[in-house]
XYZ file of C-alpha atoms in Angstrom:
556
model
C -0.004 -0.013 0.011
C 0.923 3.609 -0.332
C 2.187 4.648 3.141
C 3.945 7.989 2.826
C 3.877 11.001 0.551
C 6.297 13.845 0.507
C 5.330 16.801 -1.697
C 7.354 20.049 -2.040
C 6.666 23.210 -4.129
C 3.765 21.659 -5.948
C 0.820 23.993 -6.774
C -0.457 25.260 -3.276
C 1.662 22.725 -1.436
C 4.884 24.125 0.085
C 6.300 21.141 1.964
C 4.001 18.260 2.926
C 4.795 15.002 4.759
C 1.749 12.837 4.809
C 1.271 9.498 6.509
C -1.191 7.413 4.447
C -1.127 4.119 6.292
C -4.603 2.704 6.403
C -7.101 0.645 4.356
C -9.705 3.347 3.658
C -8.376 6.919 3.738
C -10.822 9.737 3.067
C -9.995 13.305 2.075
C -12.593 16.051 2.678
C -12.639 19.766 2.378
C -14.355 22.686 0.564
C -14.336 22.828 -3.258
C -10.908 24.334 -4.293
C -9.233 23.598 -1.014
C -6.581 21.360 -2.629
C -7.912 17.878 -2.471
C -7.282 17.136 -6.237
C -3.716 18.617 -5.863
C -2.844 15.612 -3.798
C -4.198 13.241 -6.527
C -2.281 15.223 -9.155
C 0.881 14.892 -7.137
C 0.402 11.133 -7.002
C -0.269 11.090 -10.796
C 2.933 13.046 -11.275
C 5.099 10.703 -9.255
C 3.699 7.806 -11.224
C 4.856 9.321 -14.449
C 1.941 11.267 -15.843
C 2.412 14.656 -17.609
C 0.885 17.639 -15.794
C 0.373 21.345 -16.720
C 3.313 23.543 -15.729
C 0.867 25.531 -13.536
C 1.194 22.843 -10.956
C 4.843 23.554 -10.362
C 6.322 26.502 -8.497
C 10.011 26.650 -9.629
C 9.117 29.033 -12.425
C 8.228 31.656 -9.898
C 10.718 30.869 -7.193
C 13.733 29.333 -8.911
C 13.579 26.173 -6.866
C 12.807 22.515 -7.658
C 9.486 20.782 -7.176
C 9.370 17.057 -6.276
C 7.051 14.332 -5.125
C 8.238 11.206 -3.302
C 5.904 8.233 -2.644
C 6.757 5.268 -0.376
C 4.997 1.904 -0.885
C 5.131 -0.769 1.834
C 4.509 -4.085 0.078
C 5.757 -7.473 -0.842
C 8.438 -6.788 -3.411
C 9.006 -10.397 -4.417
C 6.816 -10.163 -7.566
C 8.681 -7.073 -8.720
C 12.195 -8.291 -7.896
C 11.606 -11.398 -9.889
C 10.450 -9.335 -12.979
C 13.410 -8.863 -15.354
C 12.202 -5.342 -16.086
C 12.395 -4.258 -12.451
C 14.846 -6.561 -10.584
C 17.685 -4.023 -11.025
C 15.933 -1.611 -8.639
C 15.704 -3.984 -5.694
C 18.089 -5.425 -3.090
C 17.277 -8.545 -1.002
C 16.935 -6.475 2.155
C 14.519 -3.934 0.600
C 11.096 -3.844 2.285
C 9.759 -0.658 0.633
C 9.524 0.809 -2.789
C 10.308 4.536 -3.099
C 9.419 6.550 -6.178
C 10.689 10.101 -6.549
C 10.129 12.594 -9.433
C 11.496 16.102 -9.573
C 11.043 19.162 -11.757
C 14.004 21.482 -11.931
C 13.786 25.307 -12.267
C 14.385 25.092 -16.027
C 11.328 22.775 -16.514
C 13.175 19.535 -16.987
C 12.160 16.526 -14.865
C 13.993 13.508 -13.599
C 12.952 10.403 -11.700
C 14.253 7.637 -9.370
C 13.102 4.240 -8.276
C 14.756 3.150 -5.052
C 17.466 5.725 -5.622
C 18.305 4.620 -9.177
C 17.683 7.033 -11.982
C 15.011 5.987 -14.498
C 13.239 7.469 -17.563
C 9.601 8.456 -17.359
C 8.429 5.473 -19.341
C 9.848 3.004 -16.749
C 8.275 5.092 -13.910
C 4.917 5.084 -15.573
C 5.073 1.301 -16.398
C 5.955 0.403 -12.809
C 3.349 2.814 -11.485
C 0.577 1.079 -13.396
C 1.192 -1.970 -11.117
C 0.967 0.016 -7.902
C -1.974 2.416 -8.232
C -5.319 2.669 -10.165
C -6.782 6.166 -10.219
C -10.483 6.756 -11.060
C -11.498 10.324 -11.583
C -14.967 11.757 -12.404
C -14.400 11.252 -16.046
C -12.504 7.900 -16.045
C -15.852 6.075 -16.446
C -15.502 6.716 -20.152
C -13.273 3.676 -20.186
C -16.309 1.614 -19.319
C -17.870 2.492 -22.691
C -14.901 1.136 -24.773
C -15.420 -2.469 -25.880
C -11.621 -3.174 -25.587
C -11.711 -2.024 -21.934
C -14.787 -4.149 -21.345
C -13.035 -7.203 -22.755
C -9.999 -6.530 -20.629
C -12.164 -6.350 -17.479
C -13.580 -9.826 -18.261
C -10.036 -11.239 -18.754
C -8.884 -9.737 -15.443
C -11.916 -11.107 -13.686
C -11.477 -14.552 -15.283
C -7.658 -14.609 -14.750
C -7.287 -15.433 -18.517
C -3.706 -14.329 -18.988
C -2.268 -17.826 -19.674
C -4.980 -18.541 -22.219
C -4.426 -15.171 -23.845
C -0.679 -15.866 -24.211
C -1.362 -19.342 -25.681
C -3.776 -17.836 -28.197
C -1.405 -14.935 -29.095
C 1.367 -17.361 -29.934
C -0.856 -19.074 -32.510
C -2.194 -15.682 -33.651
C 1.270 -14.371 -34.439
C 2.051 -17.243 -36.866
C -1.416 -16.944 -38.406
C -1.126 -13.136 -38.730
C 2.126 -13.414 -40.544
C 0.601 -15.843 -43.045
C -2.307 -13.531 -43.614
C 0.006 -10.598 -44.299
C 1.908 -12.819 -46.736
C -1.414 -13.758 -48.445
C -2.308 -10.023 -48.844
C 1.235 -9.336 -50.219
C 0.972 -12.084 -52.851
C -2.544 -10.909 -53.864
C -1.150 -7.413 -54.492
C 1.542 -8.933 -56.832
C -1.073 -9.700 -59.396
C -1.791 -6.006 -60.006
C 0.467 -4.866 -62.960
C 2.294 -8.123 -62.758
C 3.766 -8.284 -66.388
C 4.855 -4.706 -66.489
C 6.678 -5.055 -63.173
C 8.345 -8.267 -64.344
C 9.772 -6.555 -67.439
C 11.160 -3.680 -65.332
C 12.618 -6.015 -62.695
C 14.273 -8.161 -65.361
C 15.932 -5.165 -66.866
C 17.195 -3.894 -63.489
C 18.411 -7.317 -62.388
C 20.251 -7.884 -65.667
C 21.923 -4.492 -65.531
C 23.178 -4.933 -61.948
C 24.323 -8.587 -62.486
C 26.304 -7.533 -65.562
C 27.967 -4.884 -63.461
C 29.261 -7.609 -60.948
C 29.740 -5.093 -58.167
C 31.772 -5.892 -54.961
C 30.938 -4.183 -51.720
C 34.308 -2.405 -51.174
C 35.168 -2.034 -54.852
C 34.558 1.730 -55.180
C 37.033 2.652 -52.399
C 39.690 0.367 -53.838
C 39.282 1.896 -57.351
C 39.528 5.419 -56.151
C 42.687 4.702 -54.236
C 44.188 2.952 -57.252
C 43.182 5.931 -59.399
C 45.014 8.297 -57.085
C 48.122 6.202 -57.327
C 48.046 5.990 -61.101
C 47.419 9.634 -61.578
C 50.272 10.660 -59.177
C 52.692 7.809 -60.092
C 55.548 10.227 -60.965
C 55.238 12.227 -57.798
C 55.009 9.116 -55.673
C 58.099 7.600 -57.366
C 59.984 10.832 -56.527
C 58.920 10.820 -52.805
C 59.969 7.164 -52.396
C 63.334 7.845 -54.082
C 64.101 10.635 -51.673
C 63.238 8.507 -48.757
C 65.431 5.668 -49.993
C 68.270 8.100 -50.654
C 68.251 9.222 -47.003
C 67.728 5.824 -45.529
C 69.942 3.507 -47.665
C 71.505 4.878 -50.790
C 73.130 8.240 -49.701
C 76.529 8.834 -48.209
C 76.355 8.509 -45.361
C 72.917 6.660 -45.230
C 70.835 5.935 -42.125
C 71.478 2.249 -42.702
C 75.267 2.662 -42.718
C 75.100 4.844 -39.612
C 73.079 2.346 -37.764
C 75.459 -0.467 -38.755
C 78.470 1.540 -37.606
C 76.681 2.276 -34.268
C 75.960 -1.397 -33.796
C 79.696 -2.289 -34.355
C 80.834 0.445 -31.893
C 78.318 -0.787 -29.295
C 79.747 -4.233 -29.613
C 83.178 -2.751 -28.757
C 81.672 -1.046 -25.740
C 80.079 -4.293 -24.433
C 83.366 -6.139 -24.676
C 84.660 -3.615 -22.101
C 81.379 -3.029 -20.125
C 78.876 -5.869 -20.206
C 76.205 -3.780 -18.497
C 75.267 -2.344 -21.926
C 74.442 -5.742 -23.363
C 70.685 -5.172 -23.277
C 71.076 -2.162 -25.524
C 72.697 -4.285 -28.164
C 69.599 -6.423 -28.470
C 67.404 -3.416 -28.714
C 69.664 -1.832 -31.456
C 69.697 -5.126 -33.306
C 65.848 -5.181 -33.263
C 65.834 -1.564 -34.449
C 68.205 -2.425 -37.281
C 65.956 -5.374 -38.457
C 62.845 -3.186 -38.335
C 64.684 -0.446 -40.237
C 65.780 -2.791 -42.923
C 62.209 -4.070 -43.282
C 61.034 -0.462 -43.802
C 63.627 0.076 -46.523
C 62.603 -3.123 -48.215
C 58.873 -2.203 -48.272
C 59.595 1.273 -49.600
C 61.842 -0.150 -52.367
C 59.068 -2.671 -53.317
C 56.571 0.062 -53.349
C 58.744 2.222 -55.614
C 59.380 -0.636 -58.004
C 55.675 -1.401 -58.214
C 54.823 2.165 -59.305
C 53.976 2.701 -62.925
C 51.812 4.963 -64.985
C 49.370 2.894 -67.081
C 47.076 5.098 -69.019
C 44.867 2.183 -70.229
C 44.353 1.026 -66.690
C 43.572 4.593 -65.587
C 40.954 4.842 -68.297
C 39.529 1.468 -67.338
C 39.205 2.576 -63.686
C 37.513 5.839 -64.722
C 35.041 4.045 -66.891
C 34.214 1.621 -63.980
C 33.769 4.501 -61.515
C 31.416 6.269 -64.115
C 29.377 3.082 -64.225
C 29.221 2.887 -60.442
C 28.155 6.564 -60.134
C 25.361 5.936 -62.671
C 24.090 2.818 -60.893
C 24.206 4.805 -57.557
C 21.903 7.417 -59.065
C 19.452 4.788 -60.123
C 19.494 2.235 -57.270
C 21.202 3.505 -54.117
C 23.642 5.811 -52.393
C 26.365 3.257 -52.050
C 27.352 -0.228 -53.489
C 25.943 -2.008 -50.455
C 22.578 -0.185 -50.976
C 22.719 -1.222 -54.686
C 23.396 -4.820 -53.698
C 20.488 -4.778 -51.239
C 18.256 -3.433 -54.004
C 19.396 -6.321 -56.232
C 18.650 -8.826 -53.623
C 15.212 -7.388 -52.972
C 14.463 -7.196 -56.693
C 15.396 -10.749 -57.282
C 13.146 -11.836 -54.388
C 10.363 -9.707 -55.850
C 10.913 -11.119 -59.258
C 10.850 -14.716 -57.933
C 7.600 -13.908 -55.990
C 5.938 -12.572 -59.245
C 7.099 -15.453 -61.364
C 6.105 -18.062 -58.835
C 3.176 -16.217 -57.182
C 0.713 -18.937 -57.854
C 3.024 -21.601 -56.338
C 3.654 -19.400 -53.280
C -0.069 -18.607 -52.834
C -0.916 -22.260 -52.826
C 1.966 -23.005 -50.302
C 0.768 -20.091 -48.157
C -2.847 -21.263 -48.244
C -1.694 -24.762 -47.248
C 0.071 -23.254 -44.192
C -3.008 -21.247 -43.370
C -5.171 -24.428 -43.542
C -2.741 -26.300 -41.272
C -2.672 -23.552 -38.551
C -6.418 -22.830 -38.544
C -7.362 -25.796 -36.308
C -4.706 -24.692 -33.772
C -5.729 -21.002 -33.695
C -9.364 -21.895 -33.710
C -8.861 -24.269 -30.719
C -6.993 -21.754 -28.704
C -9.465 -18.961 -29.594
C -12.422 -21.307 -28.563
C -10.738 -22.069 -25.269
C -10.182 -18.361 -24.575
C -13.816 -17.608 -25.516
C -15.150 -20.373 -23.248
C -13.228 -18.985 -20.250
C -14.397 -15.457 -21.037
C -18.040 -16.469 -21.287
C -17.841 -18.505 -18.071
C -16.155 -15.544 -16.292
C -18.632 -13.111 -17.758
C -21.540 -15.195 -16.492
C -20.255 -15.085 -12.971
C -19.175 -11.448 -13.224
C -22.550 -10.189 -14.472
C -24.436 -11.936 -11.641
C -22.140 -10.324 -9.094
C -22.515 -6.913 -10.674
C -26.273 -7.247 -10.584
C -26.108 -8.015 -6.804
C -23.813 -5.043 -6.295
C -26.124 -2.726 -8.372
C -29.165 -3.784 -6.390
C -27.276 -3.023 -3.128
C -26.654 0.460 -4.765
C -30.411 0.942 -5.248
C -30.655 0.020 -8.899
C -33.198 -2.607 -7.862
C -34.315 -3.924 -11.244
C -30.841 -3.889 -12.871
C -30.039 -6.591 -15.447
C -26.490 -6.726 -16.580
C -25.145 -8.772 -19.436
C -21.918 -9.222 -21.412
C -23.001 -9.663 -25.005
C -20.497 -11.625 -27.071
C -20.088 -11.565 -30.888
C -17.771 -13.723 -32.884
C -15.418 -11.799 -35.113
C -12.342 -12.564 -37.234
C -9.110 -13.490 -35.481
C -7.414 -10.413 -33.825
C -4.537 -10.148 -31.336
C -7.112 -10.000 -28.514
C -8.961 -13.122 -29.646
C -12.141 -13.813 -31.585
C -14.470 -11.951 -29.343
C -16.261 -8.563 -29.487
C -17.908 -7.782 -26.153
C -20.492 -5.070 -25.304
C -21.722 -4.451 -21.746
C -25.508 -4.340 -21.805
C -27.642 -3.064 -19.021
C -31.342 -2.581 -18.179
C -32.093 -0.060 -15.476
C -35.897 -0.239 -15.300
C -38.431 -2.972 -15.744
C -40.100 -3.137 -19.095
C -37.008 -1.711 -20.893
C -34.896 -3.778 -23.239
C -31.217 -4.351 -22.691
C -29.199 -1.682 -24.350
C -25.438 -0.829 -24.530
C -24.153 0.705 -21.283
C -22.760 3.656 -23.235
C -26.204 4.676 -24.445
C -28.588 4.707 -21.596
C -27.069 5.369 -18.196
C -26.978 8.696 -16.393
C -23.887 10.120 -14.793
C -24.973 8.809 -11.359
C -25.699 5.391 -12.724
C -22.341 5.275 -14.393
C -20.673 6.037 -10.992
C -22.560 3.143 -9.377
C -21.742 0.770 -12.270
C -18.078 1.769 -11.891
C -18.286 1.076 -8.142
C -20.046 -2.268 -8.711
C -17.302 -3.316 -11.134
C -14.581 -2.299 -8.781
C -16.208 -4.209 -5.903
C -16.551 -7.272 -8.192
C -12.966 -7.036 -9.375
C -11.466 -6.284 -5.962
C -10.535 -9.887 -5.238
C -8.914 -10.614 -8.503
C -7.265 -7.228 -9.278
C -3.530 -7.190 -8.661
C -3.171 -3.401 -8.229
C -2.794 -2.844 -4.407
C -4.096 0.697 -4.131
C -7.184 2.309 -5.607
C -7.904 6.107 -5.677
C -11.334 7.443 -6.254
C -11.384 11.150 -7.127
C -15.017 12.236 -6.314
C -16.622 9.111 -7.588
C -19.560 10.219 -5.474
C -19.995 13.398 -7.429
C -23.296 12.115 -8.986
C -24.516 10.079 -5.978
C -27.012 11.680 -3.611
C -26.817 11.509 0.187
C -29.450 8.734 0.294
C -27.023 6.403 -1.416
C -23.975 7.680 0.524
C -24.055 5.079 3.251
C -24.488 2.261 0.806
C -21.569 3.517 -1.302
C -19.455 3.993 1.801
C -20.168 0.447 2.762
C -19.111 -0.763 -0.676
C -15.881 1.213 -0.537
C -15.261 -0.238 3.013
C -15.671 -3.749 1.525
C -13.306 -2.969 -1.300
C -10.735 -1.735 1.225
C -10.646 -5.145 2.844
C -8.969 -6.352 -0.341
C -7.158 -3.189 -1.517
C -6.142 0.122 -0.013
C -8.566 2.798 -0.970
C -7.870 6.480 -1.048
C -10.985 8.570 -1.612
C -11.966 12.270 -2.136
C -15.546 12.748 -1.093
C -18.088 15.501 -0.359
C -20.570 13.147 1.365
C -20.309 12.697 5.180
C -22.071 9.328 4.825
C -19.012 8.094 2.919
C -16.409 9.916 4.861
C -17.602 8.320 8.043
C -16.433 4.923 6.817
C -12.708 6.061 6.644
C -9.985 4.425 8.798
C -8.132 7.694 8.429
C -9.660 11.080 7.764
C -7.604 13.917 6.195
C -9.099 17.417 6.148
C -7.795 19.751 3.402
C -8.174 23.478 3.710
C -6.619 26.661 2.376
C -4.798 28.975 4.733
C -2.756 32.132 4.376
C 0.894 31.758 5.606
C 3.283 34.677 5.419
C 1.011 36.474 2.935
C 0.693 33.437 0.649
C -2.179 31.001 0.177
C -1.161 27.354 0.806
C -2.982 24.027 1.071
C -2.953 22.417 4.489
C -3.522 18.650 5.037
C -4.274 17.506 8.573
C -5.378 14.073 9.924
C -8.359 14.628 12.230
C -9.766 12.415 14.886
C -12.310 12.599 17.814
C -14.200 15.855 18.257
C -12.486 17.492 15.258
C -13.670 14.717 12.975
C -17.191 14.868 14.359
C -17.169 18.664 13.732
C -15.994 18.174 10.109
C -18.716 15.595 9.385
C -21.291 17.791 10.940
C -20.250 20.744 8.874
C -20.325 18.562 5.690
C -24.062 17.961 6.578
C -25.184 21.445 7.725
C -22.664 23.852 6.222
C -20.123 26.001 8.078
C -22.312 26.312 11.116
C -22.307 23.221 13.274
C -25.607 22.408 14.871
C -26.416 20.124 17.687
C -28.499 17.995 15.310
C -25.767 17.667 12.690
C -23.226 16.948 15.462
C -25.521 14.176 16.831
C -25.905 12.726 13.355
C -22.152 12.761 12.854
C -21.564 10.947 16.118
C -24.220 8.344 15.156
C -22.628 7.806 11.714
C -19.172 7.226 13.190
C -20.541 4.907 15.832
C -22.399 2.915 13.180
C -19.552 2.657 10.715
C -17.004 1.668 13.396
C -18.904 -1.488 14.364
C-alpha cells in the first residue's frame, strides 16, 4: 500500500509530509481547498504529464518534487526482469521520486536509481489505479470491457497461448495479402525487374570495390610524384653517403666494442639489433613500393570507366554499393515472387489451412473462459447494483464472434437494463452520470478480489450520487478496502464516516501566501468536520449528533 507521501513546491503545497497508512483513507474539504492537488501529485510521481501551472519553480527558482513510499511484498517485482535491477534482497519498501528542476526539466528515481519516465509510468501502473470523475468513459470502450472480463477470469495464460498461434497466423495472412497485390500490374513489373536485375548482375559489383578503385586511381594519376617521394626516402635511408642504414650499422659495431669492455650495456645491443631489423624491413617495403609504381594510361581509363558506371548505378539504385546490392537482392526476391506467385499462394494457403485448427482451438478455449467468467461477473455486478439501489438492474456481457485479432475472436459489449419493461441496451447509451458512477463502483467491488493493483484512488466518484446512497456507497468502498487500499476524495459525510483515516484539506494564508494544509483529524475534530459537511459551516447540535451516530455505526 501507499504509506507515505512527501510533496514540495507543488501547486499550493509548500512542504508536505503525509502519513497514508490505512485501508480506507478519506479526504474532505471545501471545493478548491486542494484535495485534487494531492491526486495530481500522485499522478505526477507515477509518471503522468501535468500542466506547468502545478509547479512553483518558475516563480521561485527552486525545484518541485514528489516522493511516494509503498510498503509491500516486493517479491513479484524483484523477480520481474524489467524491475529486478531496482531492488536489493533487504529492501522492504518501494520509493518513487520525481523532480522538476527550475528550467522545467524533470528526472525520476526508483529506489534511488535514475530511470526514464516510461519506466516510472510502467511500474506505477502496477501500484496504483486512479479513477476520476471522467474515467468512467473507459467503461464504454469495448476493448476495456473485454480486458475487465479477462482480469476477472484470470485469463492471462490462455491469452498468451492464443497470441502465440495468432502471431504465426497473422504473418501468413500478411503474406497472403502481399501475394494478392503482386497480381496487379504483374507483367509490366516483371519486365522492369528483369531489366534492373540484368543491368546490376552484368556490373558484378563488389561491396568495397569503389574505395579500392578510387585509391588505385589516385596512385596511377600521381605515379611520378609518388616515385619521386619514395626515391628521396630511400636516398636518405639507404643509398646516400652516409645513409641512415650505414650509420646504424656503424653504431651497432661500436656498441659491440663497448660491451666487450662493459657488459652492463648488453641489453642495448639487443634493442639496437631489433631496431636495425625493423629499419631494414622499412627500407625493403619502400623499395618494393617504388618498383611497383607505374603509369598505365589504359588502366587509368579502365578505372575511370568503371567509376562512371558505379556513379550511374548509384543514381538509379542507391547511395552506395551496399545499398545497390540490397536493391538487387530485394528485386530478385520480388521477381521470384511474381514469377512463382501462384505456387507461393498455394503454399501459403496450405500453411493457413494447417494452422487454422490450432488457432481456432486456442480461440475457442479463450472464448469459453471469457463467457464463463462473464456469466459469474454479471451476476455479481447485478447483486452490487441492487445494493446500490438499482433494484431492477439486469447486466449482461454480449459476445459476438469476429475474425481473429490479437485480442482473440470476441467482441464484447456491456449491456444493461435499469428499469423494468425496458430492453437491454449498451451501457454507453442509456445510463445517467449517477448510474455510471454506481456501475463503476459495482465493477470495482466485483474485481477487488482478482485485481492485482494494491491501491485504488477514487477522485470524487460520489459526485453524482445523492446523500441517500452515501451510506451504501461507503459500505461498498469499505468492503473494497478489505482487499485493496482505498484513497477517496468525497463530499458526502455518509461516505467519509467509513474512513480508517480522515484527512481534512483546507486553504490557509501563511506569510502572505495562500497554501493548502492537510491534517489528519480524529475525535471531536472529525465529528465537527462531518457535521459541517451535513449542515454547512455552522455546526448544529442535530448535525453533530448525526455525525456521532454515523461514526458509531460505521465503526462497528
